[in-house]
mmCIF file of C-alpha atoms and ligand atoms in Angstrom:
data_model
loop_
_atom_site.group_PDB
_atom_site.id
_atom_site.type_symbol
_atom_site.label_atom_id
_atom_site.label_comp_id
_atom_site.label_asym_id
_atom_site.label_seq_id
_atom_site.Cartn_x
_atom_site.Cartn_y
_atom_site.Cartn_z
ATOM 1 C CA UNK A 126 179.823 145.102 170.037
ATOM 2 C CA UNK A 127 182.359 145.907 172.374
ATOM 3 C CA UNK A 128 179.341 147.270 174.607
ATOM 4 C CA UNK A 129 181.966 149.106 177.023
ATOM 5 C CA UNK A 130 183.725 151.076 174.353
ATOM 6 C CA UNK A 131 179.945 152.437 172.727
ATOM 7 C CA UNK A 132 179.230 153.359 176.680
ATOM 8 C CA UNK A 133 182.633 155.397 176.651
ATOM 9 C CA UNK A 134 182.136 156.996 172.828
ATOM 10 C CA UNK A 135 178.485 158.001 173.639
ATOM 11 C CA UNK A 136 180.083 159.326 176.911
ATOM 12 C CA UNK A 137 182.365 161.859 174.951
ATOM 13 C CA UNK A 138 180.878 162.921 172.537
ATOM 14 C CA UNK A 139 177.906 163.485 174.700
ATOM 15 C CA UNK A 140 179.854 165.945 176.511
ATOM 16 C CA UNK A 141 181.396 167.584 172.975
ATOM 17 C CA UNK A 142 177.935 168.522 172.657
ATOM 18 C CA UNK A 143 177.798 172.062 172.465
ATOM 19 C CA UNK A 144 174.213 173.095 172.796
ATOM 20 C CA UNK A 145 170.215 171.187 172.949
ATOM 21 C CA UNK A 146 170.680 169.901 169.262
ATOM 22 C CA UNK A 147 173.780 168.707 169.301
ATOM 23 C CA UNK A 148 172.135 166.733 172.693
ATOM 24 C CA UNK A 149 168.984 165.747 170.778
ATOM 25 C CA UNK A 150 171.455 164.676 167.799
ATOM 26 C CA UNK A 151 173.091 161.921 169.795
ATOM 27 C CA UNK A 152 170.878 160.912 171.903
ATOM 28 C CA UNK A 153 169.275 160.069 168.497
ATOM 29 C CA UNK A 154 172.576 158.061 167.121
ATOM 30 C CA UNK A 155 172.357 155.979 170.503
ATOM 31 C CA UNK A 156 168.824 156.098 171.279
ATOM 32 C CA UNK A 157 166.913 156.514 168.971
ATOM 33 C CA UNK A 158 164.739 154.209 166.570
ATOM 34 C CA UNK A 159 167.680 153.292 164.626
ATOM 35 C CA UNK A 160 170.516 153.862 167.177
ATOM 36 C CA UNK A 161 173.055 152.164 167.698
ATOM 37 C CA UNK A 162 171.639 150.520 171.070
ATOM 38 C CA UNK A 163 168.723 149.282 169.265
ATOM 39 C CA UNK A 164 170.204 147.890 166.756
ATOM 40 C CA UNK A 165 172.204 146.270 169.701
ATOM 41 C CA UNK A 166 168.899 145.104 171.285
ATOM 42 C CA UNK A 167 167.737 143.614 167.691
ATOM 43 C CA UNK A 168 170.896 141.362 166.979
ATOM 44 C CA UNK A 169 170.461 140.091 170.137
ATOM 45 C CA UNK A 170 168.052 137.307 168.640
ATOM 46 C CA UNK A 171 170.890 136.080 167.435
ATOM 47 C CA UNK A 172 172.454 134.961 170.048
ATOM 48 C CA UNK A 173 172.371 131.578 172.006
ATOM 49 C CA UNK A 174 170.406 131.708 175.469
ATOM 50 C CA UNK A 175 172.780 132.217 177.680
ATOM 51 C CA UNK A 176 174.338 134.877 175.703
ATOM 52 C CA UNK A 177 170.712 136.718 175.176
ATOM 53 C CA UNK A 178 171.208 137.127 178.957
ATOM 54 C CA UNK A 179 174.413 138.496 179.205
ATOM 55 C CA UNK A 180 174.323 141.049 176.814
ATOM 56 C CA UNK A 181 170.916 141.663 177.082
ATOM 57 C CA UNK A 182 171.756 142.752 181.371
ATOM 58 C CA UNK A 183 174.614 145.129 180.213
ATOM 59 C CA UNK A 184 172.803 146.852 177.239
ATOM 60 C CA UNK A 185 170.371 147.436 179.764
ATOM 61 C CA UNK A 186 172.432 148.884 181.901
ATOM 62 C CA UNK A 187 174.799 150.973 179.081
ATOM 63 C CA UNK A 188 171.196 152.109 177.623
ATOM 64 C CA UNK A 189 170.675 152.965 181.147
ATOM 65 C CA UNK A 190 173.618 155.265 181.609
ATOM 66 C CA UNK A 191 173.412 156.895 178.134
ATOM 67 C CA UNK A 192 169.776 158.237 178.594
ATOM 68 C CA UNK A 193 170.869 159.312 182.209
ATOM 69 C CA UNK A 194 173.828 161.322 180.894
ATOM 70 C CA UNK A 195 172.348 162.666 178.151
ATOM 71 C CA UNK A 196 169.460 163.217 180.654
ATOM 72 C CA UNK A 197 172.017 165.266 183.252
ATOM 73 C CA UNK A 198 173.493 166.859 179.740
ATOM 74 C CA UNK A 199 169.634 168.564 179.031
ATOM 75 C CA UNK A 200 169.888 170.051 183.045
ATOM 76 C CA UNK A 201 173.373 171.786 182.455
ATOM 77 C CA UNK A 202 172.402 173.328 179.362
ATOM 78 C CA UNK A 203 168.777 174.513 180.665
ATOM 79 C CA UNK A 204 170.373 176.654 184.339
ATOM 80 C CA UNK A 205 173.309 177.935 181.983
ATOM 81 C CA UNK A 206 170.939 179.281 179.081
ATOM 82 C CA UNK A 207 168.633 180.991 181.979
ATOM 83 C CA UNK A 208 172.025 182.265 183.571
ATOM 84 C CA UNK A 209 173.832 183.420 180.623
ATOM 85 C CA UNK A 210 170.108 184.998 179.583
ATOM 86 C CA UNK A 211 169.653 186.676 182.444
ATOM 87 C CA UNK A 212 173.346 188.028 182.516
ATOM 88 C CA UNK A 213 172.926 189.686 178.888
ATOM 89 C CA UNK A 214 169.116 190.764 178.994
ATOM 90 C CA UNK A 215 167.207 191.188 181.927
ATOM 91 C CA UNK A 216 169.141 192.830 184.896
ATOM 92 C CA UNK A 217 166.523 192.238 187.324
ATOM 93 C CA UNK A 218 168.664 194.133 189.986
ATOM 94 C CA UNK A 219 168.639 197.809 187.534
ATOM 95 C CA UNK A 220 166.825 200.479 189.041
ATOM 96 C CA UNK A 221 164.454 201.601 186.543
ATOM 97 C CA UNK A 222 163.377 204.257 184.528
ATOM 98 C CA UNK A 223 161.627 207.582 185.502
ATOM 99 C CA UNK A 224 158.800 208.007 183.462
ATOM 100 C CA UNK A 225 157.992 211.359 182.914
ATOM 101 C CA UNK A 226 154.542 212.746 184.013
ATOM 102 C CA UNK A 227 152.863 215.698 182.107
ATOM 103 C CA UNK A 228 151.104 218.221 185.204
ATOM 104 C CA UNK A 229 148.873 221.286 184.558
ATOM 105 C CA UNK A 230 149.829 224.930 184.113
ATOM 106 C CA UNK A 231 149.893 226.732 187.387
ATOM 107 C CA UNK A 232 147.377 229.044 185.764
ATOM 108 C CA UNK A 233 145.009 226.245 185.435
ATOM 109 C CA UNK A 234 145.403 224.392 188.992
ATOM 110 C CA UNK A 235 143.989 228.337 190.196
ATOM 111 C CA UNK A 236 141.273 228.267 187.835
ATOM 112 C CA UNK A 237 140.547 224.900 188.554
ATOM 113 C CA UNK A 238 140.823 225.749 192.660
ATOM 114 C CA UNK A 239 138.647 228.828 192.150
ATOM 115 C CA UNK A 240 136.492 226.229 190.467
ATOM 116 C CA UNK A 241 135.872 224.162 193.144
ATOM 117 C CA UNK A 242 134.952 227.099 195.739
ATOM 118 C CA UNK A 243 133.396 228.652 194.187
ATOM 119 C CA UNK A 244 130.679 225.922 192.874
ATOM 120 C CA UNK A 245 130.776 224.326 196.230
ATOM 121 C CA UNK A 246 128.835 227.557 197.405
ATOM 122 C CA UNK A 247 126.399 227.453 195.363
ATOM 123 C CA UNK A 248 127.976 229.395 191.760
ATOM 124 C CA UNK A 249 127.636 227.534 189.153
ATOM 125 C CA UNK A 250 130.622 227.676 186.135
ATOM 126 C CA UNK A 251 129.866 228.933 182.639
ATOM 127 C CA UNK A 252 131.538 230.115 179.717
ATOM 128 C CA UNK A 253 131.731 232.863 176.541
ATOM 129 C CA UNK A 254 133.813 233.929 173.828
ATOM 130 C CA UNK A 255 136.777 235.573 173.326
ATOM 131 C CA UNK A 256 135.885 237.180 169.785
ATOM 132 C CA UNK A 257 133.696 239.809 171.379
ATOM 133 C CA UNK A 258 131.295 242.349 169.842
ATOM 134 C CA UNK A 259 131.695 245.516 171.128
ATOM 135 C CA UNK A 260 127.795 245.352 172.408
ATOM 136 C CA UNK A 261 128.613 243.014 174.907
ATOM 137 C CA UNK A 262 131.951 244.405 175.916
ATOM 138 C CA UNK A 263 131.003 248.121 176.162
ATOM 139 C CA UNK A 264 127.383 249.453 175.527
ATOM 140 C CA UNK A 265 125.502 246.086 177.428
ATOM 141 C CA UNK A 266 127.528 246.962 180.247
ATOM 142 C CA UNK A 267 126.909 251.104 180.373
ATOM 143 C CA UNK A 268 130.001 252.305 178.393
ATOM 144 C CA UNK A 269 128.435 253.831 175.560
ATOM 145 C CA UNK A 270 130.706 254.649 172.715
ATOM 146 C CA UNK A 271 131.556 257.695 173.158
ATOM 147 C CA UNK A 272 132.247 257.519 177.041
ATOM 148 C CA UNK A 273 135.506 258.552 178.931
ATOM 149 C CA UNK A 274 135.522 254.890 180.820
ATOM 150 C CA UNK A 275 135.940 253.057 177.430
ATOM 151 C CA UNK A 276 139.931 254.672 177.649
ATOM 152 C CA UNK A 277 140.239 251.925 180.736
ATOM 153 C CA UNK A 278 139.809 248.861 178.509
ATOM 154 C CA UNK A 279 142.583 249.927 175.026
ATOM 155 C CA UNK A 280 141.837 247.214 172.724
ATOM 156 C CA UNK A 281 142.454 245.157 170.200
ATOM 157 C CA UNK A 282 139.767 245.803 167.580
ATOM 158 C CA UNK A 283 139.164 243.183 164.655
ATOM 159 C CA UNK A 284 139.310 244.214 161.210
ATOM 160 C CA UNK A 285 135.357 244.916 159.329
ATOM 161 C CA UNK A 286 135.297 242.879 156.401
ATOM 162 C CA UNK A 287 132.437 245.436 155.165
ATOM 163 C CA UNK A 288 131.162 248.434 155.583
ATOM 164 C CA UNK A 289 128.069 248.360 157.656
ATOM 165 C CA UNK A 290 128.902 244.608 160.166
ATOM 166 C CA UNK A 291 129.236 245.249 164.020
ATOM 167 C CA UNK A 292 132.289 246.398 165.092
ATOM 168 C CA UNK A 293 134.341 242.524 167.098
ATOM 169 C CA UNK A 294 136.601 242.649 168.872
ATOM 170 C CA UNK A 295 139.619 240.798 171.419
ATOM 171 C CA UNK A 296 136.975 240.920 174.633
ATOM 172 C CA UNK A 297 139.245 243.158 177.478
ATOM 173 C CA UNK A 298 137.222 241.359 180.342
ATOM 174 C CA UNK A 299 135.179 238.590 180.885
ATOM 175 C CA UNK A 300 132.540 240.922 182.211
ATOM 176 C CA UNK A 301 130.123 241.312 178.857
ATOM 177 C CA UNK A 302 129.084 237.139 180.439
ATOM 178 C CA UNK A 303 127.160 239.259 182.978
ATOM 179 C CA UNK A 304 124.848 240.715 180.452
ATOM 180 C CA UNK A 305 125.220 237.200 178.426
ATOM 181 C CA UNK A 306 123.840 235.365 180.574
ATOM 182 C CA UNK A 307 121.094 237.824 182.302
ATOM 183 C CA UNK A 308 119.778 237.022 179.184
ATOM 184 C CA UNK A 309 119.089 234.302 178.482
ATOM 185 C CA UNK A 310 118.169 233.201 182.326
ATOM 186 C CA UNK A 311 116.414 234.232 185.121
ATOM 187 C CA UNK A 312 117.326 234.989 188.255
ATOM 188 C CA UNK A 313 118.105 233.478 191.505
ATOM 189 C CA UNK A 314 121.497 233.242 189.713
ATOM 190 C CA UNK A 315 124.943 233.213 190.811
ATOM 191 C CA UNK A 316 127.561 231.716 188.313
ATOM 192 C CA UNK A 317 131.762 232.226 187.676
ATOM 193 C CA UNK A 318 132.713 232.554 184.142
ATOM 194 C CA UNK A 319 136.496 232.341 184.241
ATOM 195 C CA UNK A 320 138.411 233.109 180.836
ATOM 196 C CA UNK A 321 141.268 234.740 178.369
ATOM 197 C CA UNK A 322 141.076 238.115 177.613
ATOM 198 C CA UNK A 323 142.878 240.761 175.972
ATOM 199 C CA UNK A 324 144.464 244.618 176.058
ATOM 200 C CA UNK A 325 146.572 246.205 173.798
ATOM 201 C CA UNK A 326 148.779 247.417 176.499
ATOM 202 C CA UNK A 327 152.687 248.071 177.722
ATOM 203 C CA UNK A 328 153.385 244.455 179.838
ATOM 204 C CA UNK A 329 155.024 245.072 182.635
ATOM 205 C CA UNK A 330 155.760 242.769 185.722
ATOM 206 C CA UNK A 331 151.911 242.769 186.953
ATOM 207 C CA UNK A 332 149.953 242.956 183.285
ATOM 208 C CA UNK A 333 150.196 241.136 180.184
ATOM 209 C CA UNK A 334 148.817 241.953 176.945
ATOM 210 C CA UNK A 335 146.672 238.627 177.372
ATOM 211 C CA UNK A 336 145.674 237.553 180.927
ATOM 212 C CA UNK A 337 142.714 236.025 182.728
ATOM 213 C CA UNK A 338 139.644 236.595 184.753
ATOM 214 C CA UNK A 339 137.235 235.421 186.357
ATOM 215 C CA UNK A 340 134.079 236.676 186.521
ATOM 216 C CA UNK A 341 131.037 236.633 189.068
ATOM 217 C CA UNK A 342 127.951 237.309 188.646
ATOM 218 C CA UNK A 343 125.120 237.034 192.237
ATOM 219 C CA UNK A 344 121.546 237.987 191.416
ATOM 220 C CA UNK A 345 118.650 237.983 193.513
ATOM 221 C CA UNK A 346 115.394 240.057 194.912
ATOM 222 C CA UNK A 347 118.162 241.672 198.045
ATOM 223 C CA UNK A 348 121.778 241.335 197.675
ATOM 224 C CA UNK A 349 124.361 243.787 199.271
ATOM 225 C CA UNK A 350 127.931 245.044 198.969
ATOM 226 C CA UNK A 351 127.557 242.725 203.353
ATOM 227 C CA UNK A 352 126.959 239.592 200.910
ATOM 228 C CA UNK A 353 129.868 240.589 198.251
ATOM 229 C CA UNK A 354 131.730 241.113 201.233
ATOM 230 C CA UNK A 355 131.008 237.686 202.458
ATOM 231 C CA UNK A 356 131.445 235.994 199.456
ATOM 232 C CA UNK A 357 135.091 237.451 198.858
ATOM 233 C CA UNK A 358 136.463 236.682 202.648
ATOM 234 C CA UNK A 359 135.529 233.270 202.174
ATOM 235 C CA UNK A 360 136.910 232.561 198.887
ATOM 236 C CA UNK A 361 140.303 234.173 199.811
ATOM 237 C CA UNK A 362 140.433 231.883 203.480
ATOM 238 C CA UNK A 363 140.542 228.942 201.460
ATOM 239 C CA UNK A 364 142.253 229.086 199.081
ATOM 240 C CA UNK A 365 145.023 231.380 200.598
ATOM 241 C CA UNK A 366 144.526 229.820 204.180
ATOM 242 C CA UNK A 367 142.665 230.696 207.766
ATOM 243 C CA UNK A 368 145.259 234.560 207.775
ATOM 244 C CA UNK A 369 144.381 235.338 204.296
ATOM 245 C CA UNK A 370 144.022 239.606 204.870
ATOM 246 C CA UNK A 371 141.901 241.996 202.264
ATOM 247 C CA UNK A 372 141.524 245.035 201.863
ATOM 248 C CA UNK A 373 138.854 246.585 199.982
ATOM 249 C CA UNK A 374 138.245 250.185 198.753
ATOM 250 C CA UNK A 375 136.015 252.247 196.856
ATOM 251 C CA UNK A 376 136.140 251.879 192.833
ATOM 252 C CA UNK A 377 134.619 253.486 190.252
ATOM 253 C CA UNK A 378 133.392 250.783 187.289
ATOM 254 C CA UNK A 379 130.780 252.141 185.032
ATOM 255 C CA UNK A 380 129.174 248.817 185.446
ATOM 256 C CA UNK A 381 128.601 248.749 189.254
ATOM 257 C CA UNK A 382 127.904 251.669 191.852
ATOM 258 C CA UNK A 383 129.360 251.182 194.326
ATOM 259 C CA UNK A 384 132.452 249.893 192.811
ATOM 260 C CA UNK A 385 134.799 249.157 194.660
ATOM 261 C CA UNK A 386 138.716 247.129 194.380
ATOM 262 C CA UNK A 387 139.767 243.739 196.369
ATOM 263 C CA UNK A 388 143.577 244.015 197.143
ATOM 264 C CA UNK A 389 146.132 241.248 198.919
ATOM 265 C CA UNK A 390 148.646 241.404 201.114
ATOM 266 C CA UNK A 391 151.687 239.077 198.717
ATOM 267 C CA UNK A 392 154.724 237.575 200.980
ATOM 268 C CA UNK A 393 156.388 240.786 201.071
ATOM 269 C CA UNK A 394 153.121 242.512 202.591
ATOM 270 C CA UNK A 395 152.776 244.560 199.947
ATOM 271 C CA UNK A 396 148.730 245.027 198.424
ATOM 272 C CA UNK A 397 148.175 243.576 195.609
ATOM 273 C CA UNK A 398 144.921 244.663 193.697
ATOM 274 C CA UNK A 399 143.048 241.512 192.691
ATOM 275 C CA UNK A 400 139.754 241.787 191.782
ATOM 276 C CA UNK A 401 136.946 244.634 191.170
ATOM 277 C CA UNK A 402 133.819 244.679 192.371
ATOM 278 C CA UNK A 403 130.300 246.069 192.996
ATOM 279 C CA UNK A 404 126.012 245.882 192.622
ATOM 280 C CA UNK A 405 125.256 245.573 189.359
ATOM 281 C CA UNK A 406 124.562 248.593 188.171
ATOM 282 C CA UNK A 407 120.677 249.585 186.966
ATOM 283 C CA UNK A 408 121.157 250.586 183.612
ATOM 284 C CA UNK A 409 123.079 246.259 183.285
ATOM 285 C CA UNK A 410 119.314 245.239 184.149
ATOM 286 C CA UNK A 411 118.013 247.611 181.921
ATOM 287 C CA UNK A 412 120.475 246.905 178.918
ATOM 288 C CA UNK A 413 119.058 242.777 179.503
ATOM 289 C CA UNK A 414 115.516 244.002 179.670
ATOM 290 C CA UNK A 415 115.005 243.697 183.010
ATOM 291 C CA UNK A 416 111.835 245.827 185.149
ATOM 292 C CA UNK A 417 113.997 248.467 186.787
ATOM 293 C CA UNK A 418 114.606 247.678 190.461
ATOM 294 C CA UNK A 419 113.045 244.306 190.351
ATOM 295 C CA UNK A 420 116.682 242.842 191.119
ATOM 296 C CA UNK A 421 119.660 243.364 192.837
ATOM 297 C CA UNK A 422 123.514 242.140 192.516
ATOM 298 C CA UNK A 423 127.210 242.073 193.125
ATOM 299 C CA UNK A 424 129.758 241.012 190.400
ATOM 300 C CA UNK A 425 133.380 240.743 190.766
ATOM 301 C CA UNK A 426 136.263 240.372 188.185
ATOM 302 C CA UNK A 427 138.855 239.035 189.591
ATOM 303 C CA UNK A 428 142.678 237.831 188.068
ATOM 304 C CA UNK A 429 143.913 235.024 188.058
ATOM 305 C CA UNK A 430 147.142 235.375 187.221
ATOM 306 C CA UNK A 431 147.266 237.807 190.373
ATOM 307 C CA UNK A 432 145.767 235.146 192.307
ATOM 308 C CA UNK A 433 148.706 232.859 191.291
ATOM 309 C CA UNK A 434 151.592 235.667 192.105
ATOM 310 C CA UNK A 435 150.240 235.970 195.394
ATOM 311 C CA UNK A 436 150.139 232.383 196.275
ATOM 312 C CA UNK A 437 153.440 231.038 194.224
ATOM 313 C CA UNK A 438 154.979 234.563 195.165
ATOM 314 C CA UNK A 439 155.695 234.861 191.729
ATOM 315 C CA UNK A 440 157.374 238.779 191.011
ATOM 316 C CA UNK A 441 156.310 238.689 187.550
ATOM 317 C CA UNK A 442 152.930 237.775 185.274
ATOM 318 C CA UNK A 443 154.519 237.048 182.205
ATOM 319 C CA UNK A 444 156.747 233.989 183.028
ATOM 320 C CA UNK A 445 153.360 232.453 183.699
ATOM 321 C CA UNK A 446 153.714 232.585 179.683
ATOM 322 C CA UNK A 447 156.809 232.021 178.205
ATOM 323 C CA UNK A 448 156.566 228.457 178.542
ATOM 324 C CA UNK A 449 159.446 228.097 180.677
ATOM 325 C CA UNK A 450 159.489 224.640 182.244
ATOM 326 C CA UNK A 451 162.395 226.012 184.778
ATOM 327 C CA UNK A 452 159.725 227.740 186.479
ATOM 328 C CA UNK A 453 155.957 226.284 185.796
ATOM 329 C CA UNK A 454 157.750 222.602 186.288
ATOM 330 C CA UNK A 455 158.375 224.068 190.521
ATOM 331 C CA UNK A 456 154.085 224.084 190.880
HETATM 332 N N1 DAH B 242 136.123 244.213 184.409
HETATM 333 C C1 DAH B 242 136.713 244.902 184.838
HETATM 334 C C2 DAH B 242 137.793 245.019 184.514
HETATM 335 O O1 DAH B 242 138.409 244.042 183.730
HETATM 336 C C3 DAH B 242 136.555 244.383 186.525
HETATM 337 C C4 DAH B 242 134.765 244.611 187.384
HETATM 338 C C5 DAH B 242 134.863 245.309 187.914
HETATM 339 C C6 DAH B 242 134.563 243.148 186.899
HETATM 340 C C7 DAH B 242 133.849 245.191 188.180
HETATM 341 C C8 DAH B 242 133.039 243.310 187.667
HETATM 342 C C9 DAH B 242 133.184 244.184 188.716
HETATM 343 O O2 DAH B 242 131.746 242.433 187.353
HETATM 344 O O3 DAH B 242 131.347 243.900 189.350
HETATM 345 O O4 DAH B 242 138.549 245.634 184.896
#
């Protein structure tokens, strides 16, 4: 056998291989159990001792050369494979894709912030129903059926399915929760009650037919309007910052006596009403079965949209309910 010829052919065959499996096959053809080189080794026995020596040496060399070339070619393939893969599939230098995260609605943010502040000053957060009875929304709050003050709250009444059924409505304010909570709990107590309210009225830039309120109630043996003023000042400074300016003027609500209105300056310098408040009317304590004049309390109802308008500089509350992401994503 012409070993030089074998070596040359092997080299050509290895160079022609296009991938790893072709290379494996070629290597097997020369170096495998029944391969050309291996067969040549087994035939050495037929030769004379001196021929065995020289042919054997040569054969060893050829075997080593071929094995070396196979190894080299294999290395080339692996390097190229990595390169071509990184070119076509993984480009580690490409900029990453931004993952879109959701975020809270500005009104949710305001409510949570108000809750945090009041919790710091000892108030608990409780909730009540949006579908309310006439009794809690009005009667228990010193607004009987023929009271002219009912006109303040244009009401969405729920149709009765039976003639004798009690009248239900969509709550027009969060105040019914004063009566609900006082009935089930013993003073001293401090609560806030956030929730959605509804009024059957025309909308404009400061009013919606759907809006959020946060009711506040503090009842103890001695509670005065001075306590209310301290709490509301503290709140406005924590919520709006140390320069927050508030104004408290007289107002009228059937469930408080005296009653006040609290306003704040917006960014344009105008006063905007943010809440109604006052000292809990004796008739409210009476309605929930408390002995007369044993307890005193202040209550307030703050408009969440109004807080958002001032804090974020919005000029129309209706924008908050239109689901326009361009607006909502700013906050
Ligand atoms: N519920 C009133 C409203 O919606 C606001 C209000 C006024 C709440 C005085 C109070 C209060 O708790 O004491 O117009």
